[in-house]
Short mmCIF file of C-alpha atoms and ligand atoms in Angstrom, two decimals:
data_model
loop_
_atom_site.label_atom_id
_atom_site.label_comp_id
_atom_site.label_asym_id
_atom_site.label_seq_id
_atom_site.Cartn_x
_atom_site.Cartn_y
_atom_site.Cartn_z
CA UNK A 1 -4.11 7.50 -10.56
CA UNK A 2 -4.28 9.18 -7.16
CA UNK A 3 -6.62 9.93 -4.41
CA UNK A 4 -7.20 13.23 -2.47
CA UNK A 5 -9.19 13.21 1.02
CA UNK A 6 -11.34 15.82 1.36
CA UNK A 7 -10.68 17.14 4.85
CA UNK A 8 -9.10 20.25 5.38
CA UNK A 9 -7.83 23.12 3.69
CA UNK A 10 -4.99 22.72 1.15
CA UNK A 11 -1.94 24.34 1.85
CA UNK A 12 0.94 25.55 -0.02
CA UNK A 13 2.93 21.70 0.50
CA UNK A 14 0.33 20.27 -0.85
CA UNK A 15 0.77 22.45 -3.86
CA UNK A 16 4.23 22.17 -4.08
CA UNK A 17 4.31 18.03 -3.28
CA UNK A 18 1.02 17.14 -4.66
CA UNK A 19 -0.95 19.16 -7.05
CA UNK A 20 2.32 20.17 -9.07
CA UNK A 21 3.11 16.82 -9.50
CA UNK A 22 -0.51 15.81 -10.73
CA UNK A 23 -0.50 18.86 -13.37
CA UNK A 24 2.56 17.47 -14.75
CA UNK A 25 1.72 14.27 -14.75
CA UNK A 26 -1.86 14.75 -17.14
CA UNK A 27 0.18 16.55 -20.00
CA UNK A 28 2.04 12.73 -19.99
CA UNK A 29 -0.26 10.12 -19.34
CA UNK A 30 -3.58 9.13 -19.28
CA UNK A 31 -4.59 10.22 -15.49
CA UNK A 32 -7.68 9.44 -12.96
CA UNK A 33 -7.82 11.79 -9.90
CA UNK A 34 -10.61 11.14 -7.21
CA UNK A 35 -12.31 12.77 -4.48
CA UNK A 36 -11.77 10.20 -1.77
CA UNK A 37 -15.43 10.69 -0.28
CA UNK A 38 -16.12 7.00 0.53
CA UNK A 39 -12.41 6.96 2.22
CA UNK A 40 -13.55 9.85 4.53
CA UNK A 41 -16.58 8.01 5.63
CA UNK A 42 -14.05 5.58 7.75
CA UNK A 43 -13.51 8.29 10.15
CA UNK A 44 -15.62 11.11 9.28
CA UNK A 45 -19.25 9.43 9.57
CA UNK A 46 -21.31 12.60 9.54
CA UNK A 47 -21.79 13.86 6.05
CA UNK A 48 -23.04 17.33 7.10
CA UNK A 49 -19.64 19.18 5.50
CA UNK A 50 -19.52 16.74 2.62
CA UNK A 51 -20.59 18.24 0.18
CA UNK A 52 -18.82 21.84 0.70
CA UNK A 53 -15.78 20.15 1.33
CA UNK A 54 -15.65 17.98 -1.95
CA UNK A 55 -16.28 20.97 -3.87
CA UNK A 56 -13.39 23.22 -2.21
CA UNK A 57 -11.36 19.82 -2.86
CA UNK A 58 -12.51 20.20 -6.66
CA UNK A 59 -12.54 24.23 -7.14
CA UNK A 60 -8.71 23.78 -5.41
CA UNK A 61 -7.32 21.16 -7.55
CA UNK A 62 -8.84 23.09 -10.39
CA UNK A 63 -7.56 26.30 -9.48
CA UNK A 64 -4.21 24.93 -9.07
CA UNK A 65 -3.94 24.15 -12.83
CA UNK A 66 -5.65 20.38 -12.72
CA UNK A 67 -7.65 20.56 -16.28
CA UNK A 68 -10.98 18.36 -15.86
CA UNK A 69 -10.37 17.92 -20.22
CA UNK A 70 -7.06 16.26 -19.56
CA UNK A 71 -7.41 14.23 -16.88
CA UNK A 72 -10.49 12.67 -15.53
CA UNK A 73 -10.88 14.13 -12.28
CA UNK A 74 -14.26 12.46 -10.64
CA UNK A 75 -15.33 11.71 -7.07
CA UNK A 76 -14.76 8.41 -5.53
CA UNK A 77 -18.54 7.50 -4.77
CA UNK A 78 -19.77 8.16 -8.51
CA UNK A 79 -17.88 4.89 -9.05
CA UNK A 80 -19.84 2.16 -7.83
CA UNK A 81 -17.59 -1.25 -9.53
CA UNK A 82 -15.15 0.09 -7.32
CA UNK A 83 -17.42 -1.10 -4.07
CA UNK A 84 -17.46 -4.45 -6.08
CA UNK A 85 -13.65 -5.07 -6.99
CA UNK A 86 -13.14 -3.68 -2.67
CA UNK A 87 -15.59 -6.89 -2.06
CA UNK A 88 -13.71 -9.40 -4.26
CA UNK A 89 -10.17 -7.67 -2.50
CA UNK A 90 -11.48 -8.48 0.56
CA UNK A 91 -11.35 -11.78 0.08
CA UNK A 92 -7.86 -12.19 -0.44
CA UNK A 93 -6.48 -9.62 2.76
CA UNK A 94 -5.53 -11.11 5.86
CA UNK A 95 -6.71 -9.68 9.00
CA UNK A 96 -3.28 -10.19 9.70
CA UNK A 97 -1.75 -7.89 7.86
CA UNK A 98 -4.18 -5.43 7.90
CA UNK A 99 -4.01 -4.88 11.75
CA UNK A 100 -0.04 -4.27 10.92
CA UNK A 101 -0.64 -1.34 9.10
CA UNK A 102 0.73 1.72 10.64
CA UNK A 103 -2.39 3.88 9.50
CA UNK A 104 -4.61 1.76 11.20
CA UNK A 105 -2.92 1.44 14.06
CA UNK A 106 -2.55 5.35 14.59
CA UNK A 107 -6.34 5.91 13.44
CA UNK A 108 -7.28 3.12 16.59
CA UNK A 109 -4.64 5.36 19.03
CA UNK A 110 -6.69 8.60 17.78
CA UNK A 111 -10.30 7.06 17.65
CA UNK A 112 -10.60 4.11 20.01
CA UNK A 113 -14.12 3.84 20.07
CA UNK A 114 -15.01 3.70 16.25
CA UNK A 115 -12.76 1.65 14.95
CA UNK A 116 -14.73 0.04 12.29
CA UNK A 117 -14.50 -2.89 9.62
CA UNK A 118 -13.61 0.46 6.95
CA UNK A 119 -11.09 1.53 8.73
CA UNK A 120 -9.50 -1.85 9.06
CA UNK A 121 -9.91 -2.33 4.95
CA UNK A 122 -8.82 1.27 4.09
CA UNK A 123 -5.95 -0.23 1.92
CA UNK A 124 -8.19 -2.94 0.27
CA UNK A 125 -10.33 -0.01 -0.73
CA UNK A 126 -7.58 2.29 -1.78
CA UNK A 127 -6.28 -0.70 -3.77
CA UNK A 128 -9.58 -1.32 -5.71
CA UNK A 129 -9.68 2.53 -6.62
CA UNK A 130 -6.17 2.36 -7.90
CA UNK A 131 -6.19 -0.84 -9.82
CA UNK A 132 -9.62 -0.83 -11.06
CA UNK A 133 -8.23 1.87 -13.90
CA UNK A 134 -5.36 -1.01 -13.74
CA UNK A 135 -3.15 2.15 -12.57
CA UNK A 136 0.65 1.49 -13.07
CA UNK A 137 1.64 5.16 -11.51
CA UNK A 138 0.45 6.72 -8.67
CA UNK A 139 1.82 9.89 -7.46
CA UNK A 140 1.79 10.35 -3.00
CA UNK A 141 3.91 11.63 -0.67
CA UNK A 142 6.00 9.32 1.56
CA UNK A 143 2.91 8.74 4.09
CA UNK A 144 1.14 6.63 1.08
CA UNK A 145 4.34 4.10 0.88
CA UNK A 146 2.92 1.29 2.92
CA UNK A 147 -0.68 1.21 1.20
CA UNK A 148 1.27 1.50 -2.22
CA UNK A 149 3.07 -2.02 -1.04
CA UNK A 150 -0.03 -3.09 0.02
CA UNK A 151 -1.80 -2.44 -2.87
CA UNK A 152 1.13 -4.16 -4.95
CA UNK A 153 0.48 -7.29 -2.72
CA UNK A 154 -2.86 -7.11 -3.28
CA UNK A 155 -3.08 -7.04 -7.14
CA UNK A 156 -0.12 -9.99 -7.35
CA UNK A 157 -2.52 -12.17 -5.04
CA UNK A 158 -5.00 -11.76 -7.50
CA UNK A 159 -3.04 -12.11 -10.57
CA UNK A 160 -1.82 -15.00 -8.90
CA UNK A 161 -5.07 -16.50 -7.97
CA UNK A 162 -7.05 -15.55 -11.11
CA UNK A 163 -4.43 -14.64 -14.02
CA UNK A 164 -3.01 -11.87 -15.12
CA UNK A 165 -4.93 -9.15 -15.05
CA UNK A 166 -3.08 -5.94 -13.02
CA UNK A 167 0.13 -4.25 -13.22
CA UNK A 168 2.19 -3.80 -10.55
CA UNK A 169 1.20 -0.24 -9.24
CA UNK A 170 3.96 1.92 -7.63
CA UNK A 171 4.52 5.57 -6.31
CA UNK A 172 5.59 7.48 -8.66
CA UNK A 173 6.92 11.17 -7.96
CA UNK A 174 8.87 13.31 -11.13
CA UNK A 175 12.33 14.60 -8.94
CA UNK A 176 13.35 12.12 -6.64
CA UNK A 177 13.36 14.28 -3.62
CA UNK A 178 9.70 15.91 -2.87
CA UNK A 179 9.88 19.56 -2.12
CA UNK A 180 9.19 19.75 1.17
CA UNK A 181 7.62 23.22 2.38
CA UNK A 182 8.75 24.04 5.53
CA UNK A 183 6.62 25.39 8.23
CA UNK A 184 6.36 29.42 9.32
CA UNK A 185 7.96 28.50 12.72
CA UNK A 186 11.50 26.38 12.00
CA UNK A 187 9.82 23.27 12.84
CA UNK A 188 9.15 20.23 10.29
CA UNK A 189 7.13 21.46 7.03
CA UNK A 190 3.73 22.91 6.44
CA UNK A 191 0.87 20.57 7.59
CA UNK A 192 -2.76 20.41 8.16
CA UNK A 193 -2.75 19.11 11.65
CA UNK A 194 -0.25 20.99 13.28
CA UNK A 195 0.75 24.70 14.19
CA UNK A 196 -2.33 26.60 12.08
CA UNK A 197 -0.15 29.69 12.19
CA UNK A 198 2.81 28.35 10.69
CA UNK A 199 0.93 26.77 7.35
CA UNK A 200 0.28 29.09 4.46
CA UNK A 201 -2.92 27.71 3.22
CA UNK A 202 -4.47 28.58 -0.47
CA UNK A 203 -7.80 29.76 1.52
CA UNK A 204 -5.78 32.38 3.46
CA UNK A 205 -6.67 36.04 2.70
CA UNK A 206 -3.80 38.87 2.41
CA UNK A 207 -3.48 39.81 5.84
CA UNK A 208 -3.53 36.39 7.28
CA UNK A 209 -0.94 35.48 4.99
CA UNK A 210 1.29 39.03 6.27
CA UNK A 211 0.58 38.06 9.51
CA UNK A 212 1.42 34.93 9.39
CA UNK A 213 4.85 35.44 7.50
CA UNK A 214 6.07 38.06 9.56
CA UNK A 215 5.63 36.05 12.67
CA UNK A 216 8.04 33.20 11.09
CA UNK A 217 11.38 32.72 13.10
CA UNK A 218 14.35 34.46 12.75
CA UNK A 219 17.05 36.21 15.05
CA UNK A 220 19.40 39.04 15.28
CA UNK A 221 21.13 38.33 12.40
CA UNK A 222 24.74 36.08 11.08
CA UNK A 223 27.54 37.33 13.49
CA UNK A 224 30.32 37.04 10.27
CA UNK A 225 30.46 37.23 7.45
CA UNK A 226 29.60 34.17 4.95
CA UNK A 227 28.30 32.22 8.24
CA UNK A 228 26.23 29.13 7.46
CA UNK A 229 22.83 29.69 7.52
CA UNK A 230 20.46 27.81 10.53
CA UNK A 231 17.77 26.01 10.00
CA UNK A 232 14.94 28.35 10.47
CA UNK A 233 16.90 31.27 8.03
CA UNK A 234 17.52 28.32 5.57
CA UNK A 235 13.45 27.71 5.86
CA UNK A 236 12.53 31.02 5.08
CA UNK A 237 15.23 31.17 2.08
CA UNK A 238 13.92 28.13 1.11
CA UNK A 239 9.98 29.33 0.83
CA UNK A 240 11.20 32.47 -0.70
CA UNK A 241 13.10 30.41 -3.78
CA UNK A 242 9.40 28.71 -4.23
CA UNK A 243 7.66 32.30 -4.75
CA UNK A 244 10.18 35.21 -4.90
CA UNK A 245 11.80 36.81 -8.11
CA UNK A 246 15.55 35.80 -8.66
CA UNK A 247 17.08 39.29 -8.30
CA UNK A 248 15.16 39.24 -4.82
CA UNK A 249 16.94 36.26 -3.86
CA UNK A 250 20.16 37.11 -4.82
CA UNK A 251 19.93 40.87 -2.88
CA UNK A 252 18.57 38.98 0.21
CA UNK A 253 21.52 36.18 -0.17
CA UNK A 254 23.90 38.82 -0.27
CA UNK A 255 22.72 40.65 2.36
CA UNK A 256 22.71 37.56 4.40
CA UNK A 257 26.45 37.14 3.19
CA UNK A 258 27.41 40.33 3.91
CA UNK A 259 25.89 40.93 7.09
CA UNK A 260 23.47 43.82 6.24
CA UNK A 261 20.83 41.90 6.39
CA UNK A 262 17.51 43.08 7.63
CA UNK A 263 14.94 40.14 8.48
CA UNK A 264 11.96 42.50 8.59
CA UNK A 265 12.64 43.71 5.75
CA UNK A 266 13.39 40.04 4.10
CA UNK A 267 9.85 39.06 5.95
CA UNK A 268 7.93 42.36 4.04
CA UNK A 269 9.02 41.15 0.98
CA UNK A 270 8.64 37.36 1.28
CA UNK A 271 4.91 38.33 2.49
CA UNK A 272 4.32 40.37 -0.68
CA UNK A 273 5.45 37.68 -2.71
CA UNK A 274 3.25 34.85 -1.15
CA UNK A 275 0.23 37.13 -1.85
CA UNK A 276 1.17 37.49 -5.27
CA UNK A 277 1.42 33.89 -5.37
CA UNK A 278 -1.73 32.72 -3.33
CA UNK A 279 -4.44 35.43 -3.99
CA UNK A 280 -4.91 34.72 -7.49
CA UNK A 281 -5.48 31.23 -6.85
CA UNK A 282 -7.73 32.11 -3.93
CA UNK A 283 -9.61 34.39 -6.19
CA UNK A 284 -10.08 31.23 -8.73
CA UNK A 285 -11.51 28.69 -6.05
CA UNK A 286 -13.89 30.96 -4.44
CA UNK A 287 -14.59 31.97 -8.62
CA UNK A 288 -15.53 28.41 -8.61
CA UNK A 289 -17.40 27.31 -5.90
CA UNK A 290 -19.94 29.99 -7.13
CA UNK A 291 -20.60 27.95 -10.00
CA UNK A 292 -22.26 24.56 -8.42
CA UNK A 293 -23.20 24.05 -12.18
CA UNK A 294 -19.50 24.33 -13.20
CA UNK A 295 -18.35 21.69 -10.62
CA UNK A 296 -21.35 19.48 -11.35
CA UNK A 297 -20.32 19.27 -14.52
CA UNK A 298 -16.74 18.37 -14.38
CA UNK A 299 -17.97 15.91 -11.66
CA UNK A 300 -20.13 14.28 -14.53
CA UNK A 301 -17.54 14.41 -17.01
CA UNK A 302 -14.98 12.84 -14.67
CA UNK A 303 -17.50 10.17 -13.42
CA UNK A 304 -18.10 9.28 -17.53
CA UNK A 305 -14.55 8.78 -18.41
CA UNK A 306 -13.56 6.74 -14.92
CA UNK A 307 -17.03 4.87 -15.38
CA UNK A 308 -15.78 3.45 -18.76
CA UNK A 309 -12.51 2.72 -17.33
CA UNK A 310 -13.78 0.51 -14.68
CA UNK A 311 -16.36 -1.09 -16.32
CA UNK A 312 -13.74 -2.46 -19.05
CA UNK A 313 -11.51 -3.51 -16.35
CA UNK A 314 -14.56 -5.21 -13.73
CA UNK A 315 -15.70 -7.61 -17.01
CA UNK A 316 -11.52 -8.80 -16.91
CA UNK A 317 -12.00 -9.44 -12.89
CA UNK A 318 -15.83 -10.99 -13.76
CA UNK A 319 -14.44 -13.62 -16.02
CA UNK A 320 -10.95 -13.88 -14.25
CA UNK A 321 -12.60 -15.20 -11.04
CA UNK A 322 -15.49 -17.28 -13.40
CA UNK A 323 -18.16 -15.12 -12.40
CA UNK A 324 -19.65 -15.87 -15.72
CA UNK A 325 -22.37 -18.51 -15.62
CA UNK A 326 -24.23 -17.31 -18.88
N1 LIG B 401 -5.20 7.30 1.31
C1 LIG B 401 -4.91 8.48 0.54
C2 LIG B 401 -4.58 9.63 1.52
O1 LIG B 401 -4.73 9.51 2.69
C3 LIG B 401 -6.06 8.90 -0.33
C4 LIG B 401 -6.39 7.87 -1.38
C5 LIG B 401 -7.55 7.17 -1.49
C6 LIG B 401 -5.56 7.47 -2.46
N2 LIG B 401 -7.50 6.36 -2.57
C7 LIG B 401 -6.30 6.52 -3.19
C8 LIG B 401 -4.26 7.83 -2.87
C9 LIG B 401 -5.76 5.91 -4.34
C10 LIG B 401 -3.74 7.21 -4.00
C11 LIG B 401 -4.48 6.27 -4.72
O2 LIG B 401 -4.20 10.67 1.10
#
């Protein structure tokens, strides 16, 4: 089970941490992935973009190879035990702890004058979507580890409290290193928030994405032969080994080696080969969002198979806690 926020384009980390992982993951188990609407209410209160934006979430996943027949792949609001099971969770999370976590604290830094009751019980709520398909994997980046533990807490209170009814749930990612896509401009990796220029998002059209990939940093050239690479090279190496054809890689390597290298020429090709990569998966989400009856349906078909899910689990919790008078 995991949970995508729909805010913001998705850009190619996402689609080399995330989405990747998720399409992998649904040829192997039995998988729930949500639209985190309700989530983006805790900071995003006006609803004007909502729609649009949970359908580019949907037509993106979709396009990226997440099949709405293998995995149930439904929005977070079509779900309503969840709202119940976040009630009952409530009930056992400490203000305490919930003031410690370090999402919280960064969302109060960011927006000091809405920091609301939702924002405080993000994890509670992130716990009841994840548990209420009594999830034992769920697959997010390194910025999901706290509410993960948090979630783990959560369910063993319960358990404890009421019996056994939740597995522990835990991150879960296929390699143990995530590949991390590094950003256009030697800094850090690709991200929503920062440097617009130096992210290579799925939305981008071709001349955005030249323009953006022939700005990326490089310099004069090795001064030897067989010189280590720096950081900002080894970057664009590194996003051309994602994309690029083999034979490319090893003429550029050797180039590099031999000091013939030409980085606008490297730059040209690397550019070419994004496109390749991100136009024909550009070409399937806009394909998509054209068909509102298309989306609506995979949004019903998702809702359907989560609904049964959490309706078999929310009778366990009912008769765990002895909310069964008759
Ligand atoms: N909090 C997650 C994020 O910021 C989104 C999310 C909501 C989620 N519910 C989830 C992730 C359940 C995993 C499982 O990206």
């Amino acid at each position: 089970m995991s949970g995508i926020r729909p805010t913001g384009l998705l850009h190619l980390g996402n689609y080399f941490g995330a989405i990747r992982n998720y399409v992998k993951m649904q040829e192997d188990f039995e998988c729930y992935f949500m639209v985190a609407d309700l989530h983006s209410l805790t900071t995003h209160p006006d609803t004007k973009e909502l729609k649009a934006n949970v359908h580019r979430v949907l037509a993106e996943n979709i396009a990226c190879g997440l099949d709405p027949d293998k995995a149930a792949f439904y929005c977070q609001s079509h779900i309503h035990e969840t709202a119940e099971l976040y009630l009952y969770l409530n009930m056992m999370a400490y203000k305490g702890e919930l003031e410690k976590t370090a999402t919280f604290k960064d969302k109060v830094r960011s927006h000091p004058d809405n920091v609301n009751a939702g924002l405080l019980t993000y994890p509670v709520l992130q716990t009841a979507d994840i548990i209420i398909h009594r999830a034992k994997y769920v697959p997010v980046g390194k910025d999901q580890e706290q509410h993960l533990e948090m979630a783990r807490n959560f369910a063993n209170r319960f358990n404890h409290r009421y019996g056994e009814v939740f597995p522990e749930p835990s991150a879960f990612n296929y390699n143990q290193d995530l590949v991390k896509v590094p950003s256009l401009d030697g800094t850090g990796k690709m991200s929503k928030s920062e440097n617009q220029m130096a992210t290579l998002y799925l939305a981008d059209d071709d001349e955005l994405i030249r323009k953006k990939v022939m700005k990326a940093k490089t310099d004069s050239g090795p001064g030897a032969n067989n010189s280590p690479k720096p950081d900002y090279i080894e970057n664009v190496f590194l996003l051309m080994r994602l994309v690029s054809a083999d034979d490319v890689i090893r003429k550029f390597e050797a180039d590099y080696d031999n000091c013939s290298i030409r980085y606008g020429d490297l730059k040209k090709q690397l550019a070419e080969d994004m496109i390749q990569f991100i136009a024909p998966i550009r070409q399937k989400v806009n394909a998509i969002l054209e068909d509102e009856k298309y989306l609506r349906q995979v949004m019903e078909q998702g809702a359907e198979k989560a609904n049964r899910s959490a309706a078999a689990t929310m009778q366990l919790v009912r008769d765990a806690i002895g909310l069964n008078y008759y």
